[in-house]
Coordinates of C-alpha atoms and ligand atoms in Angstrom, one line a residue:
Chain E
M15 CA 3.5 -32.0 6.1
P16 CA 2.4 -28.7 7.1
T17 CA 0.8 -30.5 10.2
R18 CA 4.5 -32.2 10.8
V19 CA 6.0 -28.4 10.4
A20 CA 3.4 -27.1 12.7
W21 CA 4.0 -29.5 15.2
H22 CA 7.9 -29.3 15.0
R23 CA 7.9 -26.0 15.8
A24 CA 5.8 -26.5 18.8
A25 CA 7.8 -29.3 19.8
V26 CA 11.7 -28.1 19.8
P27 CA 11.5 -25.3 21.8
L28 CA 9.6 -27.5 24.1
I29 CA 11.9 -29.7 23.9
V30 CA 15.0 -27.2 24.6
A31 CA 13.5 -25.8 27.6
V32 CA 12.9 -29.2 29.2
A33 CA 16.6 -30.2 28.5
F34 CA 18.1 -27.2 29.5
I35 CA 15.7 -27.3 33.2
A36 CA 17.0 -30.7 33.1
A37 CA 21.1 -29.9 33.1
W38 CA 20.0 -26.7 34.8
S39 CA 18.7 -29.0 37.8
L40 CA 21.5 -32.0 36.6
G41 CA 24.1 -29.2 37.3
I42 CA 23.0 -28.1 40.8
A43 CA 22.5 -32.1 42.2
L44 CA 26.8 -32.7 40.6
T45 CA 28.1 -30.2 42.0
G46 CA 26.8 -28.8 45.2
V47 CA 26.8 -25.5 44.1
S48 CA 25.8 -22.8 47.0
R49 CA 21.6 -21.4 46.1
A50 CA 23.0 -18.2 46.7
L51 CA 24.9 -18.9 43.8
L52 CA 22.4 -21.0 41.3
P53 CA 19.2 -21.7 42.7
S54 CA 17.7 -24.6 42.0
P55 CA 14.2 -24.4 38.8
T56 CA 11.7 -25.4 42.0
A57 CA 13.3 -22.4 44.0
V58 CA 13.3 -20.0 40.6
L59 CA 9.3 -21.1 40.4
G60 CA 8.9 -20.5 43.9
A61 CA 10.2 -17.2 43.6
G62 CA 8.3 -16.3 40.8
L63 CA 4.7 -17.7 41.9
E64 CA 5.7 -15.5 45.6
L65 CA 5.8 -12.6 43.3
V66 CA 3.4 -13.5 41.2
E67 CA 0.8 -13.8 44.0
G68 CA 2.1 -10.6 46.1
G69 CA 0.8 -8.6 42.8
E70 CA 4.5 -7.0 43.1
L71 CA 5.2 -8.9 39.9
A72 CA 2.2 -7.8 37.7
R73 CA 3.3 -4.3 39.2
H74 CA 7.0 -4.2 37.9
V75 CA 5.7 -5.3 34.3
R76 CA 2.8 -2.9 34.3
V77 CA 5.5 0.2 35.7
S78 CA 8.1 -1.0 33.0
A79 CA 5.5 -2.2 29.9
L80 CA 4.1 2.0 30.7
R81 CA 7.4 3.3 30.6
L82 CA 8.7 1.6 26.9
L83 CA 5.3 1.9 25.4
I84 CA 5.5 5.9 26.0
G85 CA 9.2 6.7 24.6
F86 CA 8.8 3.9 21.9
L87 CA 5.6 6.2 21.2
L88 CA 7.7 9.9 21.4
S89 CA 10.6 8.4 19.5
V90 CA 8.4 7.1 16.0
A91 CA 6.7 10.2 16.9
L92 CA 9.8 12.2 16.7
A93 CA 11.1 9.9 13.9
L94 CA 9.1 9.7 10.9
P95 CA 8.2 13.3 11.0
I96 CA 12.1 14.3 10.9
A97 CA 12.1 11.8 8.4
M98 CA 10.0 12.9 5.9
L99 CA 11.3 17.1 6.6
F100 CA 14.7 15.5 5.4
A101 CA 13.7 14.0 2.7
R102 CA 11.6 17.0 1.5
L103 CA 14.4 19.6 2.2
R104 CA 18.1 19.4 1.7
G105 CA 18.9 22.0 3.5
L106 CA 17.6 21.0 6.9
R107 CA 18.9 17.6 6.7
A108 CA 22.4 19.1 5.8
V109 CA 22.1 21.0 9.0
L110 CA 21.0 18.3 11.1
E111 CA 22.2 15.2 9.7
P112 CA 26.3 15.6 11.4
P113 CA 24.8 16.2 14.9
L114 CA 22.3 13.4 14.0
E115 CA 24.9 11.3 13.3
F116 CA 27.3 12.4 16.1
L117 CA 24.5 11.7 18.6
R118 CA 23.9 8.1 17.2
Q119 CA 27.6 7.1 18.3
V120 CA 26.8 7.6 22.0
P121 CA 24.9 4.6 23.8
P122 CA 22.3 6.1 25.7
L123 CA 23.0 4.9 28.8
A124 CA 26.1 6.9 28.5
M125 CA 24.1 9.7 28.3
M126 CA 22.3 8.7 31.9
P127 CA 24.0 11.1 34.7
L128 CA 23.2 13.9 31.9
L129 CA 19.7 13.1 31.5
I130 CA 19.2 12.7 35.5
L131 CA 21.2 16.3 35.7
W132 CA 18.3 16.9 33.7
L133 CA 14.9 15.7 33.6
G134 CA 15.6 14.5 37.3
I135 CA 15.3 10.5 38.8
G136 CA 11.8 10.3 37.7
E137 CA 9.6 9.0 34.7
A138 CA 10.7 12.0 32.4
Q139 CA 14.2 10.5 32.3
K140 CA 13.1 7.2 31.6
V141 CA 11.3 7.2 29.3
G142 CA 13.9 10.1 27.9
I143 CA 16.2 7.1 27.8
I144 CA 14.0 4.9 25.6
T145 CA 13.5 7.3 23.2
L146 CA 16.9 8.1 22.4
A147 CA 17.6 4.0 22.2
C148 CA 13.8 3.9 20.3
F149 CA 14.6 7.1 17.7
F150 CA 17.7 6.7 15.0
P151 CA 16.8 2.6 14.4
V152 CA 13.2 3.9 13.6
F153 CA 14.6 7.0 11.4
L154 CA 17.8 5.3 9.5
G155 CA 14.7 2.7 8.9
T156 CA 12.6 5.4 7.8
L157 CA 15.2 7.6 5.8
G158 CA 16.5 4.1 3.8
G159 CA 13.0 2.9 3.3
I160 CA 12.6 6.5 1.6
A161 CA 15.8 6.7 -0.1
Q162 CA 15.2 3.4 -2.0
C163 CA 11.6 4.5 -3.2
D164 CA 11.4 3.1 -6.6
R165 CA 11.2 6.3 -8.8
R166 CA 8.9 4.9 -11.8
L167 CA 6.4 4.7 -8.6
I168 CA 6.5 8.2 -8.0
E169 CA 6.3 8.7 -12.1
V170 CA 2.8 7.4 -11.7
G171 CA 2.2 10.1 -8.8
Q172 CA 3.9 13.2 -11.1
V173 CA 1.7 11.9 -14.3
A174 CA -1.3 12.4 -12.2
G175 CA -0.4 15.6 -10.6
L176 CA 0.2 15.2 -7.3
S177 CA 2.0 17.8 -5.4
K178 CA 5.5 16.8 -3.6
G179 CA 4.0 16.3 -0.5
A180 CA 1.4 14.2 -1.6
I181 CA 3.8 12.1 -3.8
L182 CA 5.6 12.2 -0.1
C183 CA 2.5 11.1 1.4
R184 CA 1.2 8.7 -0.9
I185 CA 4.0 7.3 -2.3
V186 CA 7.0 7.4 -1.1
M187 CA 6.2 7.2 2.8
P188 CA 3.7 4.1 2.2
S189 CA 6.4 2.4 0.3
A190 CA 9.2 3.2 3.1
L191 CA 7.4 1.4 5.2
P192 CA 8.8 -2.4 5.0
S193 CA 11.6 -0.7 6.2
T194 CA 10.3 1.4 8.7
V195 CA 8.8 -1.9 10.6
V196 CA 12.0 -3.3 10.5
G197 CA 13.7 0.0 12.7
L198 CA 10.5 0.0 14.4
R199 CA 11.3 -3.3 15.5
I200 CA 14.8 -3.2 16.3
A201 CA 13.8 0.0 18.5
L202 CA 11.7 -2.1 20.7
G203 CA 14.4 -4.2 21.2
Q204 CA 16.8 -1.5 21.6
G205 CA 14.3 0.2 23.9
W206 CA 13.9 -2.7 26.4
R207 CA 17.4 -2.8 26.6
A208 CA 17.8 0.2 27.1
L209 CA 14.7 0.5 29.7
V210 CA 16.2 -2.2 31.9
G211 CA 19.9 -0.6 32.5
A212 CA 17.7 2.2 33.2
E213 CA 16.2 0.6 36.0
L214 CA 18.9 -0.4 37.9
V215 CA 20.4 2.7 38.3
A216 CA 17.8 4.8 39.4
S217 CA 14.4 4.0 40.4
S218 CA 11.9 2.4 43.1
A219 CA 9.7 -0.1 40.5
G220 CA 10.0 -1.9 37.2
L221 CA 11.5 -4.9 36.3
G222 CA 15.0 -3.0 36.6
Y223 CA 14.8 -2.3 39.8
M224 CA 13.4 -5.4 41.1
I225 CA 16.4 -7.2 39.8
E226 CA 18.8 -4.7 41.1
D227 CA 16.4 -4.6 44.7
A228 CA 17.0 -8.7 45.2
Q229 CA 20.6 -8.7 44.1
N230 CA 21.1 -6.0 47.3
L231 CA 19.7 -8.7 49.1
A232 CA 20.8 -11.8 47.7
R233 CA 17.7 -13.3 46.8
T234 CA 19.4 -14.9 43.4
D235 CA 16.2 -16.5 42.7
I236 CA 14.1 -13.2 42.1
V237 CA 17.1 -12.1 39.8
I238 CA 16.7 -15.2 37.5
V239 CA 13.0 -15.0 37.1
G240 CA 13.5 -11.1 36.8
V241 CA 15.9 -12.1 33.8
L242 CA 13.0 -14.9 32.4
V243 CA 10.2 -12.3 32.3
I244 CA 12.4 -9.6 30.6
G245 CA 13.7 -11.8 27.8
T246 CA 9.9 -13.7 27.7
L247 CA 8.2 -9.8 27.9
G248 CA 10.4 -9.0 24.5
L249 CA 9.7 -12.1 22.8
A250 CA 6.2 -11.9 23.3
S251 CA 5.9 -8.0 22.6
D252 CA 8.1 -9.2 18.9
W253 CA 5.8 -11.7 18.3
A254 CA 3.0 -9.6 19.2
F255 CA 4.0 -6.6 16.6
R256 CA 4.5 -9.1 13.9
R257 CA 1.1 -10.4 14.3
A258 CA -0.5 -6.6 14.5
I259 CA 1.9 -5.8 11.4
A260 CA 0.5 -8.8 9.4
A261 CA -2.6 -8.3 10.2
T262 CA -2.6 -4.4 9.5
W263 CA 0.1 -4.3 6.1
P264 CA -0.3 -8.1 4.8
W265 CA 2.2 -7.4 1.6
V266 CA 4.3 -5.9 4.8
K267 CA 7.0 -9.0 5.1
V268 CA 7.7 -9.9 8.7
D269 CA 7.9 -13.7 8.9
G270 CA 11.3 -13.8 7.7
G271 CA 13.1 -17.4 7.5
D272 CA 10.5 -19.2 5.8
G273 CA 12.0 -18.3 2.3
D274 CA 9.7 -15.8 0.7
A275 CA 11.0 -12.6 2.6
Chain Z
M1 CA -3.9 19.1 -29.6
P2 CA 0.0 18.2 -28.2
S3 CA 2.9 18.8 -31.4
C4 CA 6.4 18.5 -31.1
R5 CA 8.7 20.3 -33.1
G6 CA 12.0 19.2 -33.4
L7 CA 11.7 17.6 -31.0
G8 CA 15.1 15.2 -29.4
K9 CA 16.6 12.9 -26.4
T10 CA 19.5 11.9 -26.2
F11 CA 21.1 10.2 -23.4
R12 CA 24.4 10.2 -21.8
I13 CA 25.0 6.3 -20.7
D14 CA 28.7 5.6 -19.4
G15 CA 29.7 8.2 -21.1
R16 CA 28.7 7.4 -24.8
N17 CA 26.0 9.2 -26.2
V18 CA 22.8 7.6 -27.0
V19 CA 19.9 9.0 -29.1
A20 CA 17.1 7.8 -28.2
L21 CA 14.6 10.1 -30.1
R22 CA 16.0 13.0 -33.4
D23 CA 14.1 15.6 -34.7
V24 CA 10.8 14.7 -34.1
D25 CA 8.3 16.8 -36.3
L26 CA 4.3 15.6 -34.9
D27 CA 1.0 16.8 -34.7
L28 CA -1.1 14.8 -32.4
P29 CA -4.7 16.2 -33.6
R30 CA -7.8 15.9 -30.7
A31 CA -9.3 13.5 -30.3
S32 CA -7.4 11.5 -33.0
I33 CA -5.5 7.9 -32.3
S34 CA -1.7 8.2 -33.3
V35 CA -0.1 4.2 -33.1
F36 CA 3.5 3.8 -33.0
V37 CA 5.5 1.1 -34.3
G38 CA 9.2 0.0 -34.5
P39 CA 11.6 -2.4 -33.3
S40 CA 12.5 -2.4 -29.7
G41 CA 14.6 0.5 -28.3
C42 CA 13.5 3.0 -31.5
G43 CA 12.3 6.1 -29.0
K44 CA 8.8 4.3 -28.1
T45 CA 9.3 5.2 -24.8
T46 CA 10.9 8.3 -24.5
L47 CA 8.2 9.9 -26.6
L48 CA 6.1 9.3 -24.5
R49 CA 7.4 10.0 -21.4
L50 CA 7.8 13.4 -23.3
L51 CA 4.8 14.3 -24.3
A52 CA 3.9 13.0 -20.1
G53 CA 6.6 15.6 -18.9
L54 CA 8.4 12.5 -17.2
E55 CA 11.0 13.8 -19.1
Q56 CA 12.8 17.0 -20.7
P57 CA 13.6 17.7 -24.4
T58 CA 17.5 18.2 -25.1
S59 CA 16.2 19.3 -28.4
G60 CA 12.8 21.2 -29.8
V61 CA 9.8 22.2 -28.2
I62 CA 6.4 20.2 -27.5
L63 CA 3.4 22.3 -28.3
R64 CA -0.1 22.3 -26.6
D65 CA -2.9 23.7 -28.3
G66 CA -0.4 24.6 -31.1
A67 CA 0.8 27.7 -29.4
E68 CA 1.1 27.1 -25.2
P69 CA 4.4 26.0 -24.2
S70 CA 4.7 22.7 -22.8
Q71 CA 4.8 23.0 -18.8
A72 CA 2.4 25.0 -17.5
A73 CA -0.5 23.7 -20.1
A74 CA 1.3 20.2 -19.2
E75 CA -0.3 20.4 -15.3
R76 CA -3.8 21.8 -17.3
T77 CA -4.4 18.8 -19.3
R78 CA -4.8 15.5 -17.5
V79 CA -2.8 13.0 -18.7
G80 CA -3.2 9.1 -18.5
Y81 CA -0.6 7.2 -19.0
V82 CA -0.4 3.4 -18.7
F83 CA 3.1 2.6 -18.5
Q84 CA 5.1 -0.9 -20.1
E85 CA 4.7 -1.8 -16.7
P86 CA 1.9 -2.3 -14.4
R87 CA 3.6 -0.2 -12.0
L88 CA 0.6 -1.1 -9.2
M89 CA 1.4 0.3 -5.4
P90 CA 2.2 -3.1 -3.6
W91 CA 0.3 -1.6 -0.9
L92 CA -3.1 -0.9 -2.0
S93 CA -6.1 -3.2 -2.7
V94 CA -6.5 -3.8 -6.7
A95 CA -9.7 -1.0 -5.8
R96 CA -7.5 1.9 -4.3
N97 CA -5.0 1.4 -7.3
V98 CA -7.3 2.1 -10.0
G99 CA -8.9 5.0 -7.7
F100 CA -5.7 6.1 -6.9
N101 CA -5.8 9.7 -9.0
L102 CA -9.3 10.4 -8.1
E103 CA -8.7 10.1 -4.4
G104 CA -8.8 13.8 -2.8
R105 CA -10.3 15.2 -6.1
L106 CA -13.7 13.4 -6.1
P107 CA -16.5 12.1 -3.0
K108 CA -15.6 9.1 -1.9
V109 CA -18.9 7.6 -3.4
E110 CA -18.5 9.1 -7.4
I111 CA -15.2 7.2 -7.0
A112 CA -16.2 3.9 -5.6
T113 CA -18.8 4.3 -8.6
R114 CA -16.2 4.9 -11.6
V115 CA -13.4 2.4 -10.1
A116 CA -16.9 -0.7 -10.5
D117 CA -17.5 0.9 -13.6
I118 CA -13.9 0.2 -15.1
L119 CA -13.6 -3.0 -13.0
S120 CA -16.5 -4.4 -14.9
I121 CA -14.9 -3.2 -18.0
M122 CA -12.2 -4.7 -17.5
G123 CA -13.2 -8.4 -16.4
L124 CA -11.7 -7.8 -12.8
T125 CA -15.1 -6.9 -10.2
T126 CA -13.6 -10.1 -8.2
F127 CA -10.4 -9.0 -7.7
A128 CA -11.4 -5.0 -6.3
S129 CA -10.1 -6.2 -2.9
A130 CA -7.1 -8.1 -3.7
R131 CA -3.6 -7.3 -3.5
P132 CA -0.8 -6.5 -6.9
D133 CA 0.7 -9.6 -5.7
Q134 CA -1.5 -11.5 -5.8
L135 CA -2.4 -10.9 -10.1
S136 CA -1.3 -12.3 -12.8
G137 CA 0.6 -10.1 -15.2
G138 CA -2.6 -9.5 -17.2
M139 CA -4.9 -9.2 -14.8
A140 CA -2.3 -6.1 -13.6
S141 CA -1.6 -4.7 -16.7
R142 CA -5.3 -4.2 -17.0
V143 CA -5.3 -2.5 -13.6
G144 CA -2.8 -0.2 -15.0
L145 CA -5.2 0.2 -17.8
A146 CA -8.0 0.6 -15.6
R147 CA -6.2 3.7 -13.8
A148 CA -5.1 5.6 -16.6
L149 CA -9.0 5.3 -17.9
V150 CA -11.1 5.9 -14.6
S151 CA -9.9 9.8 -15.0
N152 CA -11.1 10.4 -18.6
P153 CA -7.8 12.1 -19.5
D154 CA -7.7 14.2 -22.3
L155 CA -4.5 12.7 -23.0
L156 CA -4.3 8.9 -23.3
L157 CA -0.4 7.7 -23.5
L158 CA -0.9 3.9 -24.1
D159 CA 2.6 1.9 -24.1
E160 CA 1.9 -1.6 -25.1
P161 CA -0.8 -2.2 -23.0
F162 CA -2.2 -5.1 -24.2
A163 CA 1.1 -6.6 -24.8
A164 CA 0.5 -8.6 -21.5
L165 CA -3.4 -10.2 -22.6
D166 CA -4.3 -13.0 -24.4
A167 CA -6.0 -12.9 -28.0
M168 CA -9.3 -12.9 -26.5
T169 CA -9.2 -10.2 -23.9
R170 CA -6.8 -8.4 -26.5
R171 CA -9.2 -8.2 -28.8
R172 CA -12.3 -7.4 -26.2
L173 CA -10.8 -4.2 -24.8
Q174 CA -9.4 -2.9 -28.2
A175 CA -13.0 -3.2 -28.7
E176 CA -14.1 -1.2 -25.5
L177 CA -11.0 1.4 -25.6
V178 CA -12.3 2.2 -29.1
A179 CA -15.6 2.5 -27.7
L180 CA -14.2 4.7 -24.8
W181 CA -12.3 7.4 -26.7
Q182 CA -16.2 7.3 -28.9
R183 CA -17.1 8.7 -25.9
L184 CA -15.4 10.9 -24.5
S185 CA -12.9 11.8 -27.4
P186 CA -9.8 11.6 -25.5
T187 CA -6.3 12.1 -27.5
I188 CA -4.2 9.0 -27.9
V189 CA -1.1 8.1 -28.2
F190 CA -0.6 4.2 -28.4
V191 CA 2.8 2.3 -28.4
T192 CA 2.4 -1.3 -30.1
H193 CA 4.4 -4.5 -31.7
D194 CA 1.2 -5.8 -32.9
V195 CA 0.6 -4.4 -36.3
E196 CA -2.6 -6.2 -36.2
E197 CA -3.4 -4.2 -33.6
A198 CA -2.4 -1.0 -34.9
A199 CA -3.5 -0.7 -38.1
L200 CA -7.4 -1.9 -36.8
L201 CA -7.0 1.3 -34.4
A202 CA -5.3 4.1 -35.9
D203 CA -6.0 6.8 -37.3
T204 CA -2.6 7.7 -38.0
V205 CA 0.4 4.5 -37.5
Y206 CA 3.8 6.2 -36.8
R207 CA 6.9 4.1 -37.9
M208 CA 10.0 4.7 -36.0
E209 CA 13.5 4.0 -36.2
S210 CA 16.0 4.9 -34.3
G211 CA 14.6 7.7 -32.9
A212 CA 13.1 9.0 -35.6
I213 CA 9.7 9.1 -37.8
V214 CA 10.6 7.3 -40.9
A215 CA 7.0 6.8 -42.3
R216 CA 3.2 7.9 -41.7
Y217 CA 0.1 5.2 -42.7
P218 CA -2.9 7.9 -42.6
N219 CA -6.1 5.5 -42.0
S220 CA -9.3 6.5 -43.0
I221 CA -11.1 2.9 -42.9
P222 CA -14.3 3.8 -40.9
R223 CA -14.8 1.8 -37.4
P224 CA -16.1 -0.3 -36.7
R225 CA -13.6 -1.8 -38.0
D226 CA -13.2 -5.6 -39.2
A227 CA -9.1 -7.4 -39.1
T228 CA -10.0 -9.0 -42.6
D229 CA -11.4 -6.2 -44.5
A230 CA -8.9 -5.3 -47.4
G231 CA -8.2 -1.8 -46.6
I232 CA -6.7 -3.1 -42.6
V233 CA -5.2 -6.5 -44.6
A234 CA -2.9 -3.7 -47.2
L235 CA -2.1 -1.4 -44.2
R236 CA -0.6 -4.0 -42.3
R237 CA 1.3 -5.4 -45.2
A238 CA 2.7 -1.9 -45.8
I239 CA 3.6 -1.4 -42.3
L240 CA 5.3 -5.1 -42.0
A241 CA 7.0 -4.6 -45.7
G242 CA 8.2 -1.5 -44.0
L243 CA 10.0 -3.3 -40.5
E244 CA 11.1 -6.1 -42.1
E245 CA 13.0 -3.9 -44.8
K246 CA 14.9 -2.3 -42.2
A247 CA 14.9 -5.2 -40.2
E248 CA 17.0 -7.1 -42.6
P249 CA 20.5 -5.3 -43.0
T250 CA 20.8 -5.9 -39.3
S251 CA 20.2 -9.5 -38.9
V252 CA 22.9 -10.2 -41.7
Q253 CA 25.8 -8.0 -40.3
P254 CA 27.6 -9.2 -37.4
S255 CA 29.1 -6.5 -36.2
T256 CA 25.8 -4.6 -35.7
L257 CA 24.5 -7.9 -33.9
K258 CA 27.7 -7.9 -31.6
R259 CA 27.5 -4.2 -30.6
G260 CA 22.9 -4.7 -30.3
T261 CA 23.9 -7.7 -27.9
A262 CA 26.8 -5.9 -26.2
S263 CA 24.7 -2.8 -24.7
Ligands
ATP306 N1 16.7 6.6 -18.6 C1 17.7 6.8 -19.8 N2 18.9 6.9 -19.4 C2 19.4 6.4 -20.5 N3 19.4 6.1 -21.5 C3 17.6 5.7 -22.1 C4 16.5 6.3 -21.1 N4 15.6 6.1 -21.3 C5 15.6 5.6 -22.9 N5 17.4 5.4 -23.3 C6 17.5 5.1 -24.3 O1 16.7 5.2 -25.6 C7 16.6 4.2 -26.3 C8 15.0 4.1 -26.8 O2 14.8 3.8 -25.6 P1 13.2 3.5 -25.4 O3 12.7 2.9 -23.5 O4 12.1 4.9 -25.8 O5 12.8 2.1 -26.6 P2 10.7 1.2 -27.1 O6 11.3 2.2 -28.6 O7 10.8 2.4 -26.5 O8 12.0 0.4 -26.9 P3 11.2 -0.7 -26.6 O9 9.8 -1.8 -27.4 O10 11.6 -2.4 -26.3 O11 10.2 -0.6 -25.0 C9 17.2 2.7 -25.7 O12 18.5 3.1 -26.8 C10 17.7 3.6 -24.3 O13 19.2 2.7 -24.1
MG307 MG1 8.7 0.8 -24.7

């Protein structure tokens, strides 16, 4: 039976993709819609190959991916220590929580004009947007995990005479990890969306820029290539992330939907 | 070494007072084995938690070495606590769970040898790198036991440590515990529902009932002890008689029964 299940897993998405492309071609043939509105699959493929050969696609992907990576890591580097401080210092939490909650309600892209004013239109502003977008999922995921830590495990540390800091680092944070990981996955997706949004407005490279530029040149085929690449990269990065988690922390269940998560 | 004077603990559950321990006077001589038996809910775990400093008494005191007030001294005494449930860290391997209390206190090499020794005593060597969710119930409880033993505690608190084990393993680990006790002489406080186990291990067996110690059975039968030894059999009988005598009236009063199941 397991082989049949594996076969299904590979085949179903493939069939869906083929059916989608067939419907797309058929739709164009039947309606005769103009190339500028909806280019054919082959036209999109041609545009994609052109971009790959010219090295342009690779350049845009590299720029976008690097921005995402830096912004994501920066948000983790901020969110984890602040969550840990919140867990230890009630006073700090009381002071910082209201402004953070306020900031959380504001979509990162709404902060764009301010960030452009303060940070210019260079890399700092783009990385800033991504950091903003990634911060809250990681932060709230970790705080939630900390709050749910099993008291009985904490008692193990208390009996062993561990300090409060050691209990936090050796018991509370690891036990919060599954919740942190959920936050990290959400953050990756949010960061990716915010990035493309940021690149649409003020930039000279990156996938968002590529789409924006193609729109100005009425190159709908390139726009579609951009959309497909963005979706694919988002899926691929989430997949890679899940694999990395499964390899590093096998006890963290990341593959929901198997009935055991 | 620790002793309790007028020790009491009352919990509030839903606006109602629940007396878990009442007026317990107790001396636990250094390097002795004290075993507590009694029906479920009579306060055995609560007593261990107070001794471990995980709970503060609502009345009375716990003294260390007869004189010092509990708090500061509790930190100087090394306490090993085998909880009623295994309480393993799901993110750590069996070996790292066992060495958990030693990490950062001893050199890595020493931890590794100590952990390997205790794992082989517990029959867990082949599972050293397994994760807790890959263990059976009995194996997990042995890991919890190993974690408490590996740091050579001065005060060893064990809450039904062998309850999840088969008869053979249970007997073997009882012998291992006695051997370890003879070698390192920790003060042991042991909770069990198994009267034979109580008679085999204890210097003194305490019978508890609704939060109070209602009987003490000193036991000076020399070790190694045999379950068929006349003295052990007599002690078992005496403890059992005590437990059953008090169990009878509860089971014939329907009103008490109902309240028991509802709470
Ligand atoms: N944290 C708590 N909050 C409220 N009540 C508690 C708490 N811990 C224990 N109790 C109450 O104290 C009483 C004694 O509980 P305890 O766990 O000490 O029993 P026990 O003798 O260990 O029972 P068992 O043999 O079932 O483990 C029970 O009535 C229980 O409801
Ligand atoms: Mg108990």
